[in-house]
Coordinates of C-alpha atoms in Angstrom, one line a residue:
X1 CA 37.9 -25.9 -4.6
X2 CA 36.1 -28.1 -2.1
X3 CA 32.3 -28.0 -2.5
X4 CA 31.1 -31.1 -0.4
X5 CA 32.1 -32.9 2.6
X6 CA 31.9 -37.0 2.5
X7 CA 31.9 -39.3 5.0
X8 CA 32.8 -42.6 3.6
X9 CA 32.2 -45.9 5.3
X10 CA 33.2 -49.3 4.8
X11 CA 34.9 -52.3 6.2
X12 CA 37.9 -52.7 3.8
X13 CA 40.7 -50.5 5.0
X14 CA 42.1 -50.7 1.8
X15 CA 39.2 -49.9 -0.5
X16 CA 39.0 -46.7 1.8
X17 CA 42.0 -45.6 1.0
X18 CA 41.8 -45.9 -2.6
X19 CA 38.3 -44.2 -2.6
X20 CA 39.5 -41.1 -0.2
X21 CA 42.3 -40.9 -3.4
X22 CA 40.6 -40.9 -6.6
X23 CA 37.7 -39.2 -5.0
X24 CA 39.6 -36.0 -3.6
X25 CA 41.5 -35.8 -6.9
X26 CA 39.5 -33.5 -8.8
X27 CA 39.5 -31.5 -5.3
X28 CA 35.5 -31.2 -5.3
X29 CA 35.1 -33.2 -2.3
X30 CA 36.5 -33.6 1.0
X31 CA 36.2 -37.1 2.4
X32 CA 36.5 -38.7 5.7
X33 CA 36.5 -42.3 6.0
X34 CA 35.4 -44.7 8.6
X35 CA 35.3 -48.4 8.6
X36 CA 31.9 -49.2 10.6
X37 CA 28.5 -47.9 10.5
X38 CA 28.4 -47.1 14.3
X39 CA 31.9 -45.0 14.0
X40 CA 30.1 -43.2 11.4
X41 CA 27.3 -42.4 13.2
X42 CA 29.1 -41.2 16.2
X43 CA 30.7 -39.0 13.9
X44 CA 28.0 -37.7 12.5
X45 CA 26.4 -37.2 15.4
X46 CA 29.7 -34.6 16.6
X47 CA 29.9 -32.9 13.1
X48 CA 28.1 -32.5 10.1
X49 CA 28.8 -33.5 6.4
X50 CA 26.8 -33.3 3.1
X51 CA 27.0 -37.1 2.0
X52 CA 27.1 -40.6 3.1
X53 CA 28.6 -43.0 0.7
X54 CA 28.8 -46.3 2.1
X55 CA 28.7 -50.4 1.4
X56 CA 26.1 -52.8 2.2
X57 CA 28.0 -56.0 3.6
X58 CA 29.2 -54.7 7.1
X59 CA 29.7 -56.5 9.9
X60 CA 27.1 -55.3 13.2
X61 CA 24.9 -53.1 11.3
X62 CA 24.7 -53.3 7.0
X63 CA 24.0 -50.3 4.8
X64 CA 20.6 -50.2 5.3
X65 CA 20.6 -50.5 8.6
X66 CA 23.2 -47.1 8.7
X67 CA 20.5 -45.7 5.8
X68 CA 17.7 -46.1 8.3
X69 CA 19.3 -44.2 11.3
X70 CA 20.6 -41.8 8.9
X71 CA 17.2 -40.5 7.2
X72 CA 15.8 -40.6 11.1
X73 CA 18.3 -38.1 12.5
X74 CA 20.1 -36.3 10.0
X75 CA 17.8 -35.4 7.3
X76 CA 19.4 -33.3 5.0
X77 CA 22.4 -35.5 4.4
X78 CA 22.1 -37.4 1.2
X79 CA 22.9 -41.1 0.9
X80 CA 24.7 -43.7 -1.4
X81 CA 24.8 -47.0 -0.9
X82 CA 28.0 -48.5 -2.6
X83 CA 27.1 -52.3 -3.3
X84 CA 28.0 -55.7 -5.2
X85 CA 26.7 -56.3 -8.4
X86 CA 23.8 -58.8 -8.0
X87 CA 22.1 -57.2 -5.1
X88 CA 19.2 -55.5 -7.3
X89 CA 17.0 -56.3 -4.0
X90 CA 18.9 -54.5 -1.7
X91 CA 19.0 -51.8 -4.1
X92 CA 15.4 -51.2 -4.2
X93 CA 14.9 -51.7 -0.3
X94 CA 17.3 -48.9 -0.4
X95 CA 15.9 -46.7 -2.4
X96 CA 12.7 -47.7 -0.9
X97 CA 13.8 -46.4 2.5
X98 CA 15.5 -42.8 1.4
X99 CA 18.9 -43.4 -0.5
X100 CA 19.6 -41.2 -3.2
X101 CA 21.4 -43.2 -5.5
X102 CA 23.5 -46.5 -5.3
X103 CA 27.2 -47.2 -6.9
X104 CA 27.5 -50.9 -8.0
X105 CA 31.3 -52.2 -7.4
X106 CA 33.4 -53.9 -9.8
X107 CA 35.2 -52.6 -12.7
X108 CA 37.5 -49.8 -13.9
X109 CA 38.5 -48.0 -10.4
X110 CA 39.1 -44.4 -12.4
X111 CA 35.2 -44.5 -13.8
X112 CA 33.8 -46.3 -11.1
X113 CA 34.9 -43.5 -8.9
X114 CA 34.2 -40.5 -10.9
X115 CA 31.0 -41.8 -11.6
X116 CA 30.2 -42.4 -7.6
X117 CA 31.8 -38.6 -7.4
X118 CA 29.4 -37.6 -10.0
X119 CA 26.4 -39.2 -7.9
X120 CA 27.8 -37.9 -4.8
X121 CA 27.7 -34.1 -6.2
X122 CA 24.1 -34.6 -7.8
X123 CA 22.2 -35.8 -5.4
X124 CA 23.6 -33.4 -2.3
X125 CA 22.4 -30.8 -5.1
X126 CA 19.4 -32.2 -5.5
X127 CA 18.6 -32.7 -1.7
X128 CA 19.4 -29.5 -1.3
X129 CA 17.3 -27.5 -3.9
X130 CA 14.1 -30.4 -1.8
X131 CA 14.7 -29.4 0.9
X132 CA 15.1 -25.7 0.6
X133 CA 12.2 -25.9 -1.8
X134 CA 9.9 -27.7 1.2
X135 CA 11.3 -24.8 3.6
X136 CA 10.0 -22.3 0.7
X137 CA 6.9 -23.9 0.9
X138 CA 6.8 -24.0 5.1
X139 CA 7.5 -20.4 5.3
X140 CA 5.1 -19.7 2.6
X141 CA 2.4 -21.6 4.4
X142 CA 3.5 -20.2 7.4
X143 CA 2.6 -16.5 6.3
X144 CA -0.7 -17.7 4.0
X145 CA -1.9 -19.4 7.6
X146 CA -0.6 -16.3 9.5
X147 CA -2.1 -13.7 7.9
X148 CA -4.7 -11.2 8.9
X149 CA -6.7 -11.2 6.0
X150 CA -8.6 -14.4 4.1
X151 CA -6.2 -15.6 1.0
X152 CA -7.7 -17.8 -1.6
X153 CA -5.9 -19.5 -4.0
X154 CA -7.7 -20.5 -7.3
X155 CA -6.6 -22.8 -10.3
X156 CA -8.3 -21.7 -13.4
X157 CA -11.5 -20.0 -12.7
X158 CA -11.9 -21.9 -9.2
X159 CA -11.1 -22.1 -5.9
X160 CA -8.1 -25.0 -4.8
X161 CA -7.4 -23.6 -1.5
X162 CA -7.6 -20.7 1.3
X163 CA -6.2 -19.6 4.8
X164 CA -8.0 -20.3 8.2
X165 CA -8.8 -16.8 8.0
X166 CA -11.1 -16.9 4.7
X167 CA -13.2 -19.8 6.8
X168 CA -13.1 -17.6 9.5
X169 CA -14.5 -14.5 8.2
X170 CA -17.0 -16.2 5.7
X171 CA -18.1 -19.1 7.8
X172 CA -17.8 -22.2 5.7
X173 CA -15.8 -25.3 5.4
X174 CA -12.6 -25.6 3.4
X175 CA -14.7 -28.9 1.8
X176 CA -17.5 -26.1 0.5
X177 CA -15.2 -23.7 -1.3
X178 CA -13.0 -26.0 -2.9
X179 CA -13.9 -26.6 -6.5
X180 CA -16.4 -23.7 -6.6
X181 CA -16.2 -20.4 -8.7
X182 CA -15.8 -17.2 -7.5
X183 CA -19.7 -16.0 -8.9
X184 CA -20.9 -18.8 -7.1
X185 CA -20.1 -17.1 -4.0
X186 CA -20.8 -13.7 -5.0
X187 CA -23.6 -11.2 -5.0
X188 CA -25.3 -11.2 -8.7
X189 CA -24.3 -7.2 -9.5
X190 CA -21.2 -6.0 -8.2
X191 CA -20.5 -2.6 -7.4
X192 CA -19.4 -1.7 -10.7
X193 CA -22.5 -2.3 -11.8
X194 CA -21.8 -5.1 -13.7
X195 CA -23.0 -9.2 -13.3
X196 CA -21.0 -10.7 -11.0
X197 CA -19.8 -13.4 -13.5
X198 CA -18.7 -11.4 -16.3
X199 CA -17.3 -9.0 -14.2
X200 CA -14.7 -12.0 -12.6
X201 CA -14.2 -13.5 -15.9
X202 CA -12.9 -10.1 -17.2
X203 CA -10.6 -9.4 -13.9
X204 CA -9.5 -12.9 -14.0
X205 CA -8.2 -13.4 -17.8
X206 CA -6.5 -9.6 -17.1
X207 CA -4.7 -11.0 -13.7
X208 CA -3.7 -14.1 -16.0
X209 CA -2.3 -12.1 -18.4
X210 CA 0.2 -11.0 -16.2
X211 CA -1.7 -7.3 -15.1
X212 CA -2.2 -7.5 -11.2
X213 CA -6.2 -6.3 -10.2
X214 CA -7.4 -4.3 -7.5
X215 CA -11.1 -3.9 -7.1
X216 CA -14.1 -3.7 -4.8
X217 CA -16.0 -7.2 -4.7
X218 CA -19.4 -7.8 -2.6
X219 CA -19.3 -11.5 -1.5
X220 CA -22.5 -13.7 -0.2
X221 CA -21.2 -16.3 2.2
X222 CA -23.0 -19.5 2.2
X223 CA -24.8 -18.1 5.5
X224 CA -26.6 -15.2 3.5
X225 CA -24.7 -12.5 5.1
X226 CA -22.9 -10.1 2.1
X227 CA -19.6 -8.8 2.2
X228 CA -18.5 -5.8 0.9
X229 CA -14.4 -6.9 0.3
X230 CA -11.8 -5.0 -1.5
X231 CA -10.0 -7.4 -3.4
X232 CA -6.3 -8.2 -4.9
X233 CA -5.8 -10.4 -7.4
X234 CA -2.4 -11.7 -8.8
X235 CA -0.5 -14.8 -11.1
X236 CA 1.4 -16.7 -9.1
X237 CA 4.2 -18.1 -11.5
X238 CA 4.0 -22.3 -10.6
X239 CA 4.4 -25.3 -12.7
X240 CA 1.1 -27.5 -14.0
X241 CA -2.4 -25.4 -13.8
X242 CA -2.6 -21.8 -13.9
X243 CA -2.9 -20.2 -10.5
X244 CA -3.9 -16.5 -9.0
X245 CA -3.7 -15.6 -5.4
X246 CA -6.8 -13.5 -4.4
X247 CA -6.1 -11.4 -1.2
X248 CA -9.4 -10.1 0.1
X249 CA -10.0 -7.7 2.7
X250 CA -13.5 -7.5 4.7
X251 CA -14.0 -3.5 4.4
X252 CA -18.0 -3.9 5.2
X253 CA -17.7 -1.9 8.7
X254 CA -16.1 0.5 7.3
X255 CA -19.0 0.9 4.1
X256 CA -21.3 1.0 6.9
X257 CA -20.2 3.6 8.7
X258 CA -19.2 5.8 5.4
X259 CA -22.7 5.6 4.4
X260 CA -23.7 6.4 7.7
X261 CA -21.0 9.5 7.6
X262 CA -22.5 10.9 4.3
X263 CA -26.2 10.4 5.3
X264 CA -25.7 12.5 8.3
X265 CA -23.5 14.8 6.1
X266 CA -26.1 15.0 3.8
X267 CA -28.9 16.0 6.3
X268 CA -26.3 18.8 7.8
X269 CA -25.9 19.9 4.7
X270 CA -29.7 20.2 4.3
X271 CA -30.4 21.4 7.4
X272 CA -27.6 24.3 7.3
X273 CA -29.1 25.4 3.7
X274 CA -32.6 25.6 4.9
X275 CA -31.5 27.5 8.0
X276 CA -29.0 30.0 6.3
X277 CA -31.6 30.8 4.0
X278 CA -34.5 31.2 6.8
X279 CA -31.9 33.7 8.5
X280 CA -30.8 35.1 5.5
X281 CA -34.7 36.4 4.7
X282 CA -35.3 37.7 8.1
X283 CA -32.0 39.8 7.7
X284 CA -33.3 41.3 4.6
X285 CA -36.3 41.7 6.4
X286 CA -34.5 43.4 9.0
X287 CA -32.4 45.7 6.5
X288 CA -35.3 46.9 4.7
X289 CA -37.4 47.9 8.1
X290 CA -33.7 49.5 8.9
X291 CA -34.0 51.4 5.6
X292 CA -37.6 52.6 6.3
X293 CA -36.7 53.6 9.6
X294 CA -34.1 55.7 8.2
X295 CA -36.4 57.9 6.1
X296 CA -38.7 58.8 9.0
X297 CA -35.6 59.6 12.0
X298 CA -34.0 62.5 11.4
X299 CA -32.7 62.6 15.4
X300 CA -28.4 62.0 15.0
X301 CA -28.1 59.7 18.1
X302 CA -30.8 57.5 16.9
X303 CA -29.1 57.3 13.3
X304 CA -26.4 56.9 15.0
X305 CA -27.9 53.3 16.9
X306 CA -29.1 52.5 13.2
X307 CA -25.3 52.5 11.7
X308 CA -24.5 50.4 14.5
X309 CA -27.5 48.1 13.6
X310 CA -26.5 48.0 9.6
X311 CA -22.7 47.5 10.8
X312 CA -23.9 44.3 12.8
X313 CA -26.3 42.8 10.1
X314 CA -23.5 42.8 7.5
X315 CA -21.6 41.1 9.8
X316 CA -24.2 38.5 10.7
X317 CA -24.4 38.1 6.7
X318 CA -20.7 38.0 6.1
X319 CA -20.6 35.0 9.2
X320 CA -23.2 33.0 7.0
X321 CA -21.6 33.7 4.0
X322 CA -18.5 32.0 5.7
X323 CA -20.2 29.1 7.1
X324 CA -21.8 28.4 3.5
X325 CA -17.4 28.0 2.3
X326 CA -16.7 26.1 5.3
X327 CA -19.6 23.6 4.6
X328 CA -17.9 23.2 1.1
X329 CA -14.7 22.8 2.0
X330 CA -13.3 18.9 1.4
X331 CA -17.0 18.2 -0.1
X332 CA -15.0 17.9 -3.4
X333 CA -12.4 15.8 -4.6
X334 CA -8.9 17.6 -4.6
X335 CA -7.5 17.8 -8.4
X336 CA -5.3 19.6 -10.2
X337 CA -5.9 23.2 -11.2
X338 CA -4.4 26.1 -13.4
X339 CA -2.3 28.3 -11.3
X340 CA -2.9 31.1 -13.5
X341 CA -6.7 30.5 -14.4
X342 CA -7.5 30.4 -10.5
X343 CA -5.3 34.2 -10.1
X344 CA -7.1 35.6 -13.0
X345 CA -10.5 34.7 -12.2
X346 CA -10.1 35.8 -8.4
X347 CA -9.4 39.0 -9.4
X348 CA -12.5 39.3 -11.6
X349 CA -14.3 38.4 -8.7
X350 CA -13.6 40.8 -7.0
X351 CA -14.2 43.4 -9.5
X352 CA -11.7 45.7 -7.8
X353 CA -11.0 48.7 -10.5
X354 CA -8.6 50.4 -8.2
X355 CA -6.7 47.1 -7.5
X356 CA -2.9 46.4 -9.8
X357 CA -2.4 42.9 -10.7
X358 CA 0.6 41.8 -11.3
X359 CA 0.9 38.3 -12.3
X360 CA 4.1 36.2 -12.9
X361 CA 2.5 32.7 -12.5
X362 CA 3.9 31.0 -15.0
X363 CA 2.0 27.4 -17.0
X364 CA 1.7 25.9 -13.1
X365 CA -0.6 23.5 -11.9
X366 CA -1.7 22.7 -8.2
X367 CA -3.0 19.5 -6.4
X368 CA -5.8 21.5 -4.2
X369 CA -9.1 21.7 -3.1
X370 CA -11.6 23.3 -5.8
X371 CA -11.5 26.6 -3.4
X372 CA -8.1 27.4 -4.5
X373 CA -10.0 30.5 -6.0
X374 CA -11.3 31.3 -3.1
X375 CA -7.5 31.5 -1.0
X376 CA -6.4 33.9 -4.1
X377 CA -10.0 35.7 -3.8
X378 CA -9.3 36.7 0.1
X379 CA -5.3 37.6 -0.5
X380 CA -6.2 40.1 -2.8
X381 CA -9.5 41.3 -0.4
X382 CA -7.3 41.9 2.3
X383 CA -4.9 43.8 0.0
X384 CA -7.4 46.0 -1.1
X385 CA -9.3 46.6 1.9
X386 CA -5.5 47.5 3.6
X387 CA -3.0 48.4 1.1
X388 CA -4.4 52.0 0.8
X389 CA -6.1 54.2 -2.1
X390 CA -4.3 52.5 -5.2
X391 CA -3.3 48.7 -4.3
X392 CA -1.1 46.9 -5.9
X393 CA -0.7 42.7 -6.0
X394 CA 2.2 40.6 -7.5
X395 CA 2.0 36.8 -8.1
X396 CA 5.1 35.0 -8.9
X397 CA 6.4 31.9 -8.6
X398 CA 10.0 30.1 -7.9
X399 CA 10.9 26.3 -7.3
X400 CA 13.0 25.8 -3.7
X401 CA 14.0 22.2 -4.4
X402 CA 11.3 19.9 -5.0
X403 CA 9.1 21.7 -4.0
X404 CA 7.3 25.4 -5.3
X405 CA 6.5 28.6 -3.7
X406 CA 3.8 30.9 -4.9
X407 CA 4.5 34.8 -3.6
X408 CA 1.7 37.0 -3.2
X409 CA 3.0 40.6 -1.6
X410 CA 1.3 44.0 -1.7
X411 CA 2.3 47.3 -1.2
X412 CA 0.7 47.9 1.8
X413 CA 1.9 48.7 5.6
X414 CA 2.3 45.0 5.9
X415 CA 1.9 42.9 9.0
X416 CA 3.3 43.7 12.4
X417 CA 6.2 40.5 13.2
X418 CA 3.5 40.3 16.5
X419 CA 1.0 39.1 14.7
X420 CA 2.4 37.1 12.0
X421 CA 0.9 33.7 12.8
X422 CA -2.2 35.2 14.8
X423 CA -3.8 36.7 11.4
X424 CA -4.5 32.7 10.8
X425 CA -6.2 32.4 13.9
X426 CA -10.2 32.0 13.4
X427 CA -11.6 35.6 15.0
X428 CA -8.2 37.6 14.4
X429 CA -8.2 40.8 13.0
X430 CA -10.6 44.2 12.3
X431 CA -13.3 42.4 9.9
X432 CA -15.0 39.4 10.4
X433 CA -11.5 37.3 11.2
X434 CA -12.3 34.5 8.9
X435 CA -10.4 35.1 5.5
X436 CA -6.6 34.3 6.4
X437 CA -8.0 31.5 8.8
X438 CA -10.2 30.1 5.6
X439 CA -7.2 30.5 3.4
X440 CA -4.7 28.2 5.6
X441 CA -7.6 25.3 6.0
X442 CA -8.6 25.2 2.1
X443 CA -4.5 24.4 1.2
X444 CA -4.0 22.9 4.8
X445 CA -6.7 19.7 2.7
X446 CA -3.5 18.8 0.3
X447 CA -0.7 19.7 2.9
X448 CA -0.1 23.0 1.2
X449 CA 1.2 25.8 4.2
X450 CA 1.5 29.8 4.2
X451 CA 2.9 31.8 5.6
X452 CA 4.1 35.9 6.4
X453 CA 7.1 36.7 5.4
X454 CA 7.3 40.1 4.2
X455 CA 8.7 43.5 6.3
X456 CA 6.5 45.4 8.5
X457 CA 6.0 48.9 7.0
X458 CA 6.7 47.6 3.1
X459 CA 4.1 45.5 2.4
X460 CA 2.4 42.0 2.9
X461 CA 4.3 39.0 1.6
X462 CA 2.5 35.5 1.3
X463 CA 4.4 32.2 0.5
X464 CA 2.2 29.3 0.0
X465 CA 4.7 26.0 0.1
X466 CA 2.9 23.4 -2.6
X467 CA 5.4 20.2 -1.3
X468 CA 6.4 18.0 -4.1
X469 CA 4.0 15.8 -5.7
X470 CA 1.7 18.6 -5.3
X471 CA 2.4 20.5 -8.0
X472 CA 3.2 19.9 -12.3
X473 CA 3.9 21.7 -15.0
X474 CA 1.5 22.5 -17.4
X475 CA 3.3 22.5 -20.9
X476 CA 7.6 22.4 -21.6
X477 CA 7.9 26.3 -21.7
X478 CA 6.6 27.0 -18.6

């Protein structure tokens, strides 16, 4: 089968013809002959080919002469010069100039010609795997230059090079950072607490070893300013000195404004505790004059004002009650918790002794906020405070596909189909309104939905939708 195209040149009719025949016999190459080096270059200049092979002594323009326009305008072709014996100075001016190899006439035609064809093969290989090595290296220069974040490149334990963007966003000269080590640039603790040299020394050898790093890194630029980065380090497989790639994004705007964010959370916070506690003793203040009041009225429509009073105070106190879950709500990391713990120790919360638990939860665990309690806590309130004189609550569970659905039904009147998505609005219903509405935003923080399902007139029926990833099982048997 044909691999390579030739285009063979030289003045001697004859010698072209026996060339184009011993070289096409073992059918890797295709040749085309010419006898002049301007033919040739016409016809290179119409269509391509992958080697040159052609003599020195021609008549208007020699080998070199061809060589030189060659490596100007075509230049992934690769060149032999085919030359007398004696001509060790053309040789080296031709070497000297681009050829890839050179063919000395004279002897046995069958090996002088499979060794040219061996020549020939090799060295369109070779030019090949250059040049497609040197577009490697353009493209990946092309994207280290391009990209948006600084890249620096170290050999050992310091720095051989770096993108326009790492001078850009630390302010110093490609002639400063070369040759220095990464602590020399760095703030002396780092935010894992620990000295900025041992610290890259550690991260380093571990990247080396073939494990890729991700970490925080605070940097000092040579101008003072500090840098709070988030760095990725990796081995980047090359020949001669070891190598990593450090990809380093400038996260200091957003530090800023996340300590900003928790230092105002923090004073909410305070300020929210200090004033539900301030209102919190003046209603207490309030109940207790209500209570006094009580044992000195005896007129009905007077007691009657007072129930209306109590009725409003305990909803005032169940409103801060609310707000005090709300405020906690996402303050937590999300992790994974026992289905069946959370069921079990919502219902001894409530310390409902008319209230039947049934409970097929099964060795489950869900990715949630740590107020999963609290979602299990108000589905079985609202049971009880609906489901008449002797409630009754099942938990189960079921996989639909990936993903897992947690029932909770009653066997109360259930929920009008009117009102099925209202009861989650904040303000809905004949309490305070907050319960379902609290329930949807603590599993709405992992994307965990509910919904009402069940039949009006045979009960309430809850599905909660954990979406996969979001939920594990706990031991085999489960």
């Amino acid at each position: 089968m044909v691999r390579y195209s030739v285009l063979y040149v030289d003045d001697e009719p004859v010698l072209l013809e026996i060339g184009k025949l011993f070289l096409e016999r073992s059918g890797a190459l295709a040749i085309e002959t010419v006898s002049s080096a301007r033919e040739a270059l016409n016809l290179l200049g119409e269509q391509r080919c992958d080697a040159v092979v052609a003599d020195y002594q021609m008549p208007e323009m020699d080998g070199i002469e061809l060589l030189k326009e060659v490596r100007q305008h075509f230049e992934d072709i690769s060149f032999i010069l085919f030359t007398g014996r004696g001509r060790e100075e053309v040789v080296v001016e031709a070497l000297n100039h681009g050829a890839d190899g050179y063919i000395q006439k004279g002897g046995d035609p069958h090996s002088q010609f499979a060794e040219l064809e061996h020549r020939v093969v090799r060295a369109v290989e070779r030019r090949r795997a250059i040049l497609a090595l040197r577009d490697s290296e353009k493209r990946y220069r092309a994207l280290f230059e391009g990209a948006n974040d600084p890249i620096f490149i170290f050999e050992e334990d310091r720095f051989a090079d770096c993108n326009s963007k790492a001078l850009e966003t630390f302010r110093c000269t490609r002639e400063f950072l070369i040759r220095k080590t990464p602590w020399d640039l760095s703030s002396p603790v780092q935010p894992d607490g620990v000295p900025a040299l041992a610290s890259a020394v550690e991260k380093m050898q571990a990247a080396y070893s073939g494990q890729p790093q991700f970490f925080e890194w605070r940097i000092t630029a040579p101008s003072g300013k500090r840098y709070d980065t988030e760095m990725s380090v990796s081995r980047l497989d090359v020949k001669g000195p070891r190598q990593l790639q450090a990809i380093v994004r400038d996260v200091t705007a957003r530090k800023q404004t996340e300590a900003a964010l928790i230092a105002a959370n923090r004073k909410m916070h305070l300020l929210s505790g200090i004033t539900r506690h301030d209102i919190l003793n003046q209603l207490t203040v309030l109940q207790g004059n209500l209570e006094f009041m009580r044992e000195r009225i005896t007129d009905p429509v007077l007691l009657g004002y007072m129930d209306r009073q109590q009725q409003a105070l305990g909803f005032i106190s169940r409103q801060i009650a609310f707000t005090q879950d709300y405020q906690d709500l996402g303050v937590r990391a999300p992790d994974y918790r026992g289905l069946r713990e959370c069921v079990a120790h919502a219902a001894a919360d409530l310390d409902a002794r008319d209230l039947t638990l049934l409970t097929e939860s099964g060795r489950f665990e869900i990715y949630a906020d740590p107020m999963l309690e609290k979602v299990f806590y108000n589905l079985f309130e609202n049971s009880v405070r609906y489901a008449g004189p002797a409630p009754e609550v099942r938990v189960g569970c079921r996989r639909r596909g990936e993903s897992l659905v947690i029932v909770v039904e009653d066997n109360g009147p259930g929920i009008p189909a009117h009102e099925k998505e209202r009861i989650f609005i904040r303000g809905f219903g004949r309490n305070t309104g907050l319960g379902l509405f609290m329930v949807r935003e603590i599993l709405s923080t992992t994307g965990i939905g509910i919904r009402e399902t069940g039949d009006p007139g045979r009960g309430a029926r809850f599905e909660i939708l954990v979406p996969q990833g979001g939920w594990r099982v706990l031991d085999a048997g489960a």
